[in-house]
PDB file of C-alpha atoms in Angstrom:
ATOM      1  CA  UNK A  28      -3.746 -18.057 -10.485  1.00  0.00           C
ATOM      2  CA  UNK A  29      -2.240 -19.357  -7.252  1.00  0.00           C
ATOM      3  CA  UNK A  30      -2.104 -22.732  -5.555  1.00  0.00           C
ATOM      4  CA  UNK A  31      -4.046 -23.410  -2.371  1.00  0.00           C
ATOM      5  CA  UNK A  32      -3.481 -26.626  -0.398  1.00  0.00           C
ATOM      6  CA  UNK A  33      -6.303 -28.448  -2.177  1.00  0.00           C
ATOM      7  CA  UNK A  34      -7.301 -26.217  -5.089  1.00  0.00           C
ATOM      8  CA  UNK A  35      -6.290 -23.484  -7.503  1.00  0.00           C
ATOM      9  CA  UNK A  36      -7.389 -19.941  -6.657  1.00  0.00           C
ATOM     10  CA  UNK A  37      -7.758 -16.907  -8.894  1.00  0.00           C
ATOM     11  CA  UNK A  38      -7.074 -13.319  -7.854  1.00  0.00           C
ATOM     12  CA  UNK A  39      -7.332 -10.081  -9.807  1.00  0.00           C
ATOM     13  CA  UNK A  40      -6.750  -6.500  -8.741  1.00  0.00           C
ATOM     14  CA  UNK A  41      -7.891  -3.155 -10.107  1.00  0.00           C
ATOM     15  CA  UNK A  42      -8.444   0.433  -9.051  1.00  0.00           C
ATOM     16  CA  UNK A  43     -11.835   2.104  -8.729  1.00  0.00           C
ATOM     17  CA  UNK A  44     -12.110   5.892  -8.928  1.00  0.00           C
ATOM     18  CA  UNK A  45     -14.724   8.635  -8.811  1.00  0.00           C
ATOM     19  CA  UNK A  46     -14.414  12.398  -8.377  1.00  0.00           C
ATOM     20  CA  UNK A  47     -13.466  11.986  -4.686  1.00  0.00           C
ATOM     21  CA  UNK A  48     -10.517   9.622  -4.988  1.00  0.00           C
ATOM     22  CA  UNK A  49      -9.279   6.156  -5.855  1.00  0.00           C
ATOM     23  CA  UNK A  50      -9.305   2.800  -4.034  1.00  0.00           C
ATOM     24  CA  UNK A  51      -7.713  -0.563  -4.762  1.00  0.00           C
ATOM     25  CA  UNK A  52     -10.078  -3.508  -5.296  1.00  0.00           C
ATOM     26  CA  UNK A  53      -9.141  -7.202  -5.129  1.00  0.00           C
ATOM     27  CA  UNK A  54     -11.431  -9.797  -6.731  1.00  0.00           C
ATOM     28  CA  UNK A  55     -11.192 -13.444  -5.677  1.00  0.00           C
ATOM     29  CA  UNK A  56     -12.083 -16.680  -7.496  1.00  0.00           C
ATOM     30  CA  UNK A  57     -15.326 -16.387  -9.508  1.00  0.00           C
ATOM     31  CA  UNK A  58     -15.404 -12.603  -8.966  1.00  0.00           C
ATOM     32  CA  UNK A  59     -11.978 -12.407 -10.643  1.00  0.00           C
ATOM     33  CA  UNK A  60     -13.540 -13.808 -13.821  1.00  0.00           C
ATOM     34  CA  UNK A  61     -16.076 -10.970 -14.103  1.00  0.00           C
ATOM     35  CA  UNK A  62     -15.651  -9.402 -17.589  1.00  0.00           C
ATOM     36  CA  UNK A  63     -14.437  -5.839 -16.967  1.00  0.00           C
ATOM     37  CA  UNK A  64     -12.828  -3.185 -19.147  1.00  0.00           C
ATOM     38  CA  UNK A  65     -10.972   0.008 -18.284  1.00  0.00           C
ATOM     39  CA  UNK A  66     -13.528   2.829 -18.145  1.00  0.00           C
ATOM     40  CA  UNK A  67     -16.460   0.613 -17.112  1.00  0.00           C
ATOM     41  CA  UNK A  68     -18.778   2.058 -14.470  1.00  0.00           C
ATOM     42  CA  UNK A  69     -19.474  -0.540 -11.776  1.00  0.00           C
ATOM     43  CA  UNK A  70     -21.601  -0.974  -8.678  1.00  0.00           C
ATOM     44  CA  UNK A  71     -20.163  -3.013  -5.798  1.00  0.00           C
ATOM     45  CA  UNK A  72     -22.196  -4.492  -2.949  1.00  0.00           C
ATOM     46  CA  UNK A  73     -21.061  -6.058   0.316  1.00  0.00           C
ATOM     47  CA  UNK A  74     -17.279  -5.819  -0.113  1.00  0.00           C
ATOM     48  CA  UNK A  75     -14.899  -6.544   2.709  1.00  0.00           C
ATOM     49  CA  UNK A  76     -13.023  -3.368   3.674  1.00  0.00           C
ATOM     50  CA  UNK A  77      -9.490  -3.769   4.979  1.00  0.00           C
ATOM     51  CA  UNK A  78      -6.526  -1.551   5.847  1.00  0.00           C
ATOM     52  CA  UNK A  79      -3.325  -2.502   4.024  1.00  0.00           C
ATOM     53  CA  UNK A  80      -0.099  -0.616   3.303  1.00  0.00           C
ATOM     54  CA  UNK A  81      -1.534   2.494   4.983  1.00  0.00           C
ATOM     55  CA  UNK A  82      -4.558   2.535   2.656  1.00  0.00           C
ATOM     56  CA  UNK A  83      -8.105   1.215   2.637  1.00  0.00           C
ATOM     57  CA  UNK A  84      -8.838  -1.575   0.140  1.00  0.00           C
ATOM     58  CA  UNK A  85     -11.942  -3.436  -1.002  1.00  0.00           C
ATOM     59  CA  UNK A  86     -11.910  -7.235  -1.201  1.00  0.00           C
ATOM     60  CA  UNK A  87     -14.633  -9.014  -3.204  1.00  0.00           C
ATOM     61  CA  UNK A  88     -15.301 -12.656  -2.421  1.00  0.00           C
ATOM     62  CA  UNK A  89     -18.153 -15.131  -2.422  1.00  0.00           C
ATOM     63  CA  UNK A  90     -20.610 -12.851  -0.600  1.00  0.00           C
ATOM     64  CA  UNK A  91     -19.852  -9.707  -2.623  1.00  0.00           C
ATOM     65  CA  UNK A  92     -21.462  -8.514  -5.849  1.00  0.00           C
ATOM     66  CA  UNK A  93     -20.072  -6.447  -8.707  1.00  0.00           C
ATOM     67  CA  UNK A  94     -22.216  -5.186 -11.578  1.00  0.00           C
ATOM     68  CA  UNK A  95     -21.234  -3.285 -14.714  1.00  0.00           C
ATOM     69  CA  UNK A  96     -23.549  -0.306 -15.259  1.00  0.00           C
ATOM     70  CA  UNK A  97     -24.335   0.493 -18.878  1.00  0.00           C
ATOM     71  CA  UNK A  98     -24.800   4.023 -20.204  1.00  0.00           C
ATOM     72  CA  UNK A  99     -24.112   7.400 -18.650  1.00  0.00           C
ATOM     73  CA  UNK A 100     -24.396   7.805 -14.881  1.00  0.00           C
ATOM     74  CA  UNK A 101     -25.856  11.003 -13.503  1.00  0.00           C
ATOM     75  CA  UNK A 102     -23.471  13.115 -11.407  1.00  0.00           C
ATOM     76  CA  UNK A 103     -20.449  10.938 -12.264  1.00  0.00           C
ATOM     77  CA  UNK A 104     -17.756  12.644 -14.376  1.00  0.00           C
ATOM     78  CA  UNK A 105     -16.506  11.032 -17.568  1.00  0.00           C
ATOM     79  CA  UNK A 106     -13.631   8.549 -17.450  1.00  0.00           C
ATOM     80  CA  UNK A 107     -11.289  11.162 -18.953  1.00  0.00           C
ATOM     81  CA  UNK A 108     -12.277  13.766 -16.329  1.00  0.00           C
ATOM     82  CA  UNK A 109     -11.789  11.285 -13.490  1.00  0.00           C
ATOM     83  CA  UNK A 110      -8.402  10.254 -14.859  1.00  0.00           C
ATOM     84  CA  UNK A 111      -7.210  13.872 -14.854  1.00  0.00           C
ATOM     85  CA  UNK A 112      -8.465  14.408 -11.293  1.00  0.00           C
ATOM     86  CA  UNK A 113      -7.034  11.297  -9.645  1.00  0.00           C
ATOM     87  CA  UNK A 114      -3.864  10.903 -11.753  1.00  0.00           C
ATOM     88  CA  UNK A 115      -2.355  14.422 -12.043  1.00  0.00           C
ATOM     89  CA  UNK A 116       0.657  15.059 -14.284  1.00  0.00           C
ATOM     90  CA  UNK A 117       3.994  15.746 -12.588  1.00  0.00           C
ATOM     91  CA  UNK A 118       7.419  16.650 -13.883  1.00  0.00           C
ATOM     92  CA  UNK A 119      10.016  14.081 -12.856  1.00  0.00           C
ATOM     93  CA  UNK A 120      11.948  16.751 -10.929  1.00  0.00           C
ATOM     94  CA  UNK A 121       8.837  17.358  -8.779  1.00  0.00           C
ATOM     95  CA  UNK A 122       8.450  13.718  -7.690  1.00  0.00           C
ATOM     96  CA  UNK A 123       9.066  12.741  -4.069  1.00  0.00           C
ATOM     97  CA  UNK A 124       8.344   9.812  -1.744  1.00  0.00           C
ATOM     98  CA  UNK A 125       4.822  11.123  -1.166  1.00  0.00           C
ATOM     99  CA  UNK A 126       3.922  11.001  -4.883  1.00  0.00           C
ATOM    100  CA  UNK A 127       1.070   8.522  -5.383  1.00  0.00           C
ATOM    101  CA  UNK A 128      -1.174   7.917  -8.404  1.00  0.00           C
ATOM    102  CA  UNK A 129       0.745  10.441 -10.484  1.00  0.00           C
ATOM    103  CA  UNK A 130       1.240  10.529 -14.230  1.00  0.00           C
ATOM    104  CA  UNK A 131       4.618  11.148 -15.845  1.00  0.00           C
ATOM    105  CA  UNK A 132       5.664  11.432 -19.492  1.00  0.00           C
ATOM    106  CA  UNK A 133       9.109  10.922 -20.940  1.00  0.00           C
ATOM    107  CA  UNK A 134      11.518   8.827 -22.960  1.00  0.00           C
ATOM    108  CA  UNK A 135      12.655   5.348 -21.997  1.00  0.00           C
ATOM    109  CA  UNK A 136      16.408   5.143 -21.374  1.00  0.00           C
ATOM    110  CA  UNK A 137      18.924   2.610 -20.043  1.00  0.00           C
ATOM    111  CA  UNK A 138      16.596  -0.336 -20.663  1.00  0.00           C
ATOM    112  CA  UNK A 139      18.289  -3.615 -19.820  1.00  0.00           C
ATOM    113  CA  UNK A 140      17.275  -6.821 -21.595  1.00  0.00           C
ATOM    114  CA  UNK A 141      19.824  -9.494 -20.683  1.00  0.00           C
ATOM    115  CA  UNK A 142      17.527 -11.248 -18.195  1.00  0.00           C
ATOM    116  CA  UNK A 143      13.891 -10.210 -18.404  1.00  0.00           C
ATOM    117  CA  UNK A 144      12.221 -13.339 -16.993  1.00  0.00           C
ATOM    118  CA  UNK A 145      12.219 -13.926 -13.240  1.00  0.00           C
ATOM    119  CA  UNK A 146      11.354 -17.470 -12.162  1.00  0.00           C
ATOM    120  CA  UNK A 147       8.980 -17.584  -9.190  1.00  0.00           C
ATOM    121  CA  UNK A 148       7.522 -20.191  -6.855  1.00  0.00           C
ATOM    122  CA  UNK A 149       3.856 -20.666  -7.844  1.00  0.00           C
ATOM    123  CA  UNK A 150       2.983 -21.222  -4.178  1.00  0.00           C
ATOM    124  CA  UNK A 151       4.657 -18.304  -2.360  1.00  0.00           C
ATOM    125  CA  UNK A 152       5.996 -16.174  -5.261  1.00  0.00           C
ATOM    126  CA  UNK A 153       9.586 -16.252  -3.980  1.00  0.00           C
ATOM    127  CA  UNK A 154      12.267 -15.836  -6.659  1.00  0.00           C
ATOM    128  CA  UNK A 155      13.794 -19.168  -7.677  1.00  0.00           C
ATOM    129  CA  UNK A 156      17.322 -20.049  -8.680  1.00  0.00           C
ATOM    130  CA  UNK A 157      16.612 -22.584 -11.404  1.00  0.00           C
ATOM    131  CA  UNK A 158      18.874 -25.617 -11.101  1.00  0.00           C
ATOM    132  CA  UNK A 159      18.814 -29.383 -11.122  1.00  0.00           C
ATOM    133  CA  UNK A 160      16.568 -29.467  -8.047  1.00  0.00           C
ATOM    134  CA  UNK A 161      13.738 -26.968  -8.448  1.00  0.00           C
ATOM    135  CA  UNK A 162      12.796 -26.564  -4.794  1.00  0.00           C
ATOM    136  CA  UNK A 163      11.699 -23.279  -3.255  1.00  0.00           C
ATOM    137  CA  UNK A 164      14.156 -22.284  -0.522  1.00  0.00           C
ATOM    138  CA  UNK A 165      11.420 -20.326   1.265  1.00  0.00           C
ATOM    139  CA  UNK A 166       8.405 -22.673   1.413  1.00  0.00           C
ATOM    140  CA  UNK A 167      10.049 -25.979   0.435  1.00  0.00           C
ATOM    141  CA  UNK A 168       7.675 -26.563  -2.479  1.00  0.00           C
ATOM    142  CA  UNK A 169       8.906 -28.898  -5.227  1.00  0.00           C
ATOM    143  CA  UNK A 170       8.460 -26.951  -8.464  1.00  0.00           C
ATOM    144  CA  UNK A 171       7.273 -28.728 -11.600  1.00  0.00           C
ATOM    145  CA  UNK A 172       6.687 -25.514 -13.533  1.00  0.00           C
ATOM    146  CA  UNK A 173       7.745 -22.114 -12.139  1.00  0.00           C
ATOM    147  CA  UNK A 174       5.697 -18.967 -12.518  1.00  0.00           C
ATOM    148  CA  UNK A 175       7.276 -16.579 -15.002  1.00  0.00           C
ATOM    149  CA  UNK A 176       7.411 -12.867 -14.192  1.00  0.00           C
ATOM    150  CA  UNK A 177       8.349 -10.558 -17.061  1.00  0.00           C
ATOM    151  CA  UNK A 178      10.334  -7.501 -15.988  1.00  0.00           C
ATOM    152  CA  UNK A 179      12.100  -4.698 -17.883  1.00  0.00           C
ATOM    153  CA  UNK A 180      14.271  -2.327 -15.805  1.00  0.00           C
ATOM    154  CA  UNK A 181      15.373   1.088 -17.009  1.00  0.00           C
ATOM    155  CA  UNK A 182      14.654   4.791 -16.598  1.00  0.00           C
ATOM    156  CA  UNK A 183      12.153   7.393 -17.765  1.00  0.00           C
ATOM    157  CA  UNK A 184      13.516  10.866 -18.565  1.00  0.00           C
ATOM    158  CA  UNK A 185      11.809  14.183 -19.304  1.00  0.00           C
ATOM    159  CA  UNK A 186      13.229  17.693 -19.713  1.00  0.00           C
ATOM    160  CA  UNK A 187      13.434  18.110 -15.917  1.00  0.00           C
ATOM    161  CA  UNK A 188      15.153  14.889 -14.874  1.00  0.00           C
ATOM    162  CA  UNK A 189      15.038  11.107 -14.882  1.00  0.00           C
ATOM    163  CA  UNK A 190      13.897   8.313 -12.556  1.00  0.00           C
ATOM    164  CA  UNK A 191      14.543   4.587 -12.202  1.00  0.00           C
ATOM    165  CA  UNK A 192      11.645   2.332 -13.231  1.00  0.00           C
ATOM    166  CA  UNK A 193      10.881  -1.373 -13.729  1.00  0.00           C
ATOM    167  CA  UNK A 194       7.955  -2.522 -15.861  1.00  0.00           C
ATOM    168  CA  UNK A 195       6.385  -5.815 -14.795  1.00  0.00           C
ATOM    169  CA  UNK A 196       3.897  -8.257 -16.283  1.00  0.00           C
ATOM    170  CA  UNK A 197       1.276  -6.771 -18.587  1.00  0.00           C
ATOM    171  CA  UNK A 198       2.972  -3.386 -18.786  1.00  0.00           C
ATOM    172  CA  UNK A 199       6.217  -5.013 -19.932  1.00  0.00           C
ATOM    173  CA  UNK A 200       4.195  -7.054 -22.443  1.00  0.00           C
ATOM    174  CA  UNK A 201       2.770  -3.806 -23.850  1.00  0.00           C
ATOM    175  CA  UNK A 202       6.265  -2.474 -24.478  1.00  0.00           C
ATOM    176  CA  UNK A 203       7.496  -5.627 -26.200  1.00  0.00           C
ATOM    177  CA  UNK A 204       4.258  -6.416 -28.031  1.00  0.00           C
ATOM    178  CA  UNK A 205       4.578 -10.018 -26.839  1.00  0.00           C
ATOM    179  CA  UNK A 206       2.944 -12.204 -24.206  1.00  0.00           C
ATOM    180  CA  UNK A 207       5.056 -13.634 -21.399  1.00  0.00           C
ATOM    181  CA  UNK A 208       4.389 -17.164 -22.679  1.00  0.00           C
ATOM    182  CA  UNK A 209       5.800 -16.227 -26.099  1.00  0.00           C
ATOM    183  CA  UNK A 210       8.924 -14.757 -24.521  1.00  0.00           C
ATOM    184  CA  UNK A 211       9.481 -17.835 -22.348  1.00  0.00           C
ATOM    185  CA  UNK A 212       9.081 -20.011 -25.452  1.00  0.00           C
ATOM    186  CA  UNK A 213      11.769 -18.009 -27.294  1.00  0.00           C
ATOM    187  CA  UNK A 214      14.142 -18.304 -24.322  1.00  0.00           C
ATOM    188  CA  UNK A 215      13.508 -22.038 -23.979  1.00  0.00           C
ATOM    189  CA  UNK A 216      14.058 -22.674 -27.690  1.00  0.00           C
ATOM    190  CA  UNK A 217      17.271 -20.639 -27.892  1.00  0.00           C
ATOM    191  CA  UNK A 218      18.602 -21.529 -24.452  1.00  0.00           C
ATOM    192  CA  UNK A 219      19.526 -17.848 -24.122  1.00  0.00           C
ATOM    193  CA  UNK A 220      18.017 -15.700 -21.362  1.00  0.00           C
ATOM    194  CA  UNK A 221      19.140 -12.628 -23.304  1.00  0.00           C
ATOM    195  CA  UNK A 222      17.494 -13.705 -26.565  1.00  0.00           C
ATOM    196  CA  UNK A 223      15.365 -10.534 -26.631  1.00  0.00           C
ATOM    197  CA  UNK A 224      18.176  -8.174 -25.628  1.00  0.00           C
ATOM    198  CA  UNK A 225      18.124  -6.287 -28.952  1.00  0.00           C
ATOM    199  CA  UNK A 226      14.324  -5.960 -28.915  1.00  0.00           C
ATOM    200  CA  UNK A 227      14.487  -4.403 -25.446  1.00  0.00           C
ATOM    201  CA  UNK A 228      17.372  -2.109 -26.447  1.00  0.00           C
ATOM    202  CA  UNK A 229      15.337  -0.835 -29.413  1.00  0.00           C
ATOM    203  CA  UNK A 230      12.788   0.576 -26.935  1.00  0.00           C
ATOM    204  CA  UNK A 231      15.261   3.215 -25.749  1.00  0.00           C
ATOM    205  CA  UNK A 232      13.978   6.591 -26.941  1.00  0.00           C
ATOM    206  CA  UNK A 233      10.342   5.478 -27.030  1.00  0.00           C
ATOM    207  CA  UNK A 234       8.029   8.060 -25.402  1.00  0.00           C
ATOM    208  CA  UNK A 235       5.658   6.765 -22.714  1.00  0.00           C
ATOM    209  CA  UNK A 236       3.026   8.169 -20.380  1.00  0.00           C
ATOM    210  CA  UNK A 237       2.786   6.161 -17.171  1.00  0.00           C
ATOM    211  CA  UNK A 238       0.685   6.188 -13.993  1.00  0.00           C
ATOM    212  CA  UNK A 239       2.330   5.005 -10.782  1.00  0.00           C
ATOM    213  CA  UNK A 240       3.700   5.623  -7.301  1.00  0.00           C
ATOM    214  CA  UNK A 241       7.122   6.686  -6.056  1.00  0.00           C
ATOM    215  CA  UNK A 242       9.239   5.200  -3.279  1.00  0.00           C
ATOM    216  CA  UNK A 243      12.831   5.563  -2.112  1.00  0.00           C
ATOM    217  CA  UNK A 244      15.138   2.758  -3.218  1.00  0.00           C
ATOM    218  CA  UNK A 245      17.445   2.391  -0.213  1.00  0.00           C
ATOM    219  CA  UNK A 246      19.824   0.015  -2.009  1.00  0.00           C
ATOM    220  CA  UNK A 247      20.509   2.473  -4.855  1.00  0.00           C
ATOM    221  CA  UNK A 248      19.793   5.543  -2.692  1.00  0.00           C
ATOM    222  CA  UNK A 249      17.459   7.154  -5.203  1.00  0.00           C
ATOM    223  CA  UNK A 250      13.768   7.537  -5.991  1.00  0.00           C
ATOM    224  CA  UNK A 251      12.061   4.763  -7.938  1.00  0.00           C
ATOM    225  CA  UNK A 252       8.859   5.043  -9.980  1.00  0.00           C
ATOM    226  CA  UNK A 253       6.606   1.976  -9.670  1.00  0.00           C
ATOM    227  CA  UNK A 254       4.355   1.798 -12.753  1.00  0.00           C
ATOM    228  CA  UNK A 255       0.725   0.796 -12.403  1.00  0.00           C
ATOM    229  CA  UNK A 256      -0.305   1.392 -15.992  1.00  0.00           C
ATOM    230  CA  UNK A 257       1.158   2.608 -19.265  1.00  0.00           C
ATOM    231  CA  UNK A 258      -1.518   4.879 -20.723  1.00  0.00           C
ATOM    232  CA  UNK A 259       0.305   5.857 -23.919  1.00  0.00           C
ATOM    233  CA  UNK A 260       3.250   4.626 -25.993  1.00  0.00           C
ATOM    234  CA  UNK A 261       4.711   6.505 -28.967  1.00  0.00           C
ATOM    235  CA  UNK A 262       7.062   4.201 -30.853  1.00  0.00           C
TER     236      UNK A 262
END
């Protein structure tokens, strides 16, 4: 959810793939509430096509339609076949800045759990420094209740190398087996932002398979893997 001037909006994003490639799709308001599951075959009508971050994207609003298609679809590969085509495996040593929609497998290392909740402005999503006056320094919004972003930084290592990674939101929830609201409740009750430090530390050594993109982190002068989805966890 996000706050408009006079109403609350809803936005949801996903990726759509066939045997020719993959495209990002953004669903707005009532379209964002369409019940969808990973692996569903869908038909989209009248989307808005836009160019963003050097890629084409589909945007579905009031005048667009999205329909879940039941059963097998002729000439469309299975979900598993599509996944292998559009998300190829790569060794960590083979990753570079051009690596997009790649799948890596390895062990979690160097996970850091002292401060895993980032407080954000619900209006503009800028990071907040929580104090006596909760006012966003960017947009000037007075904050009654900040948005909470769960984040777990660390690394993924395989037999060829390792790479920096940060898990956000739902993917971080998968690792911890907890919802963000539950984590915030624990922190609020204990008054300790590092209340789940030990739980995060226990994840070191866990084997994960992750889909994501790679970029160069100029601050740390190294490659960073940006996870889109954890497809497998072996605790």
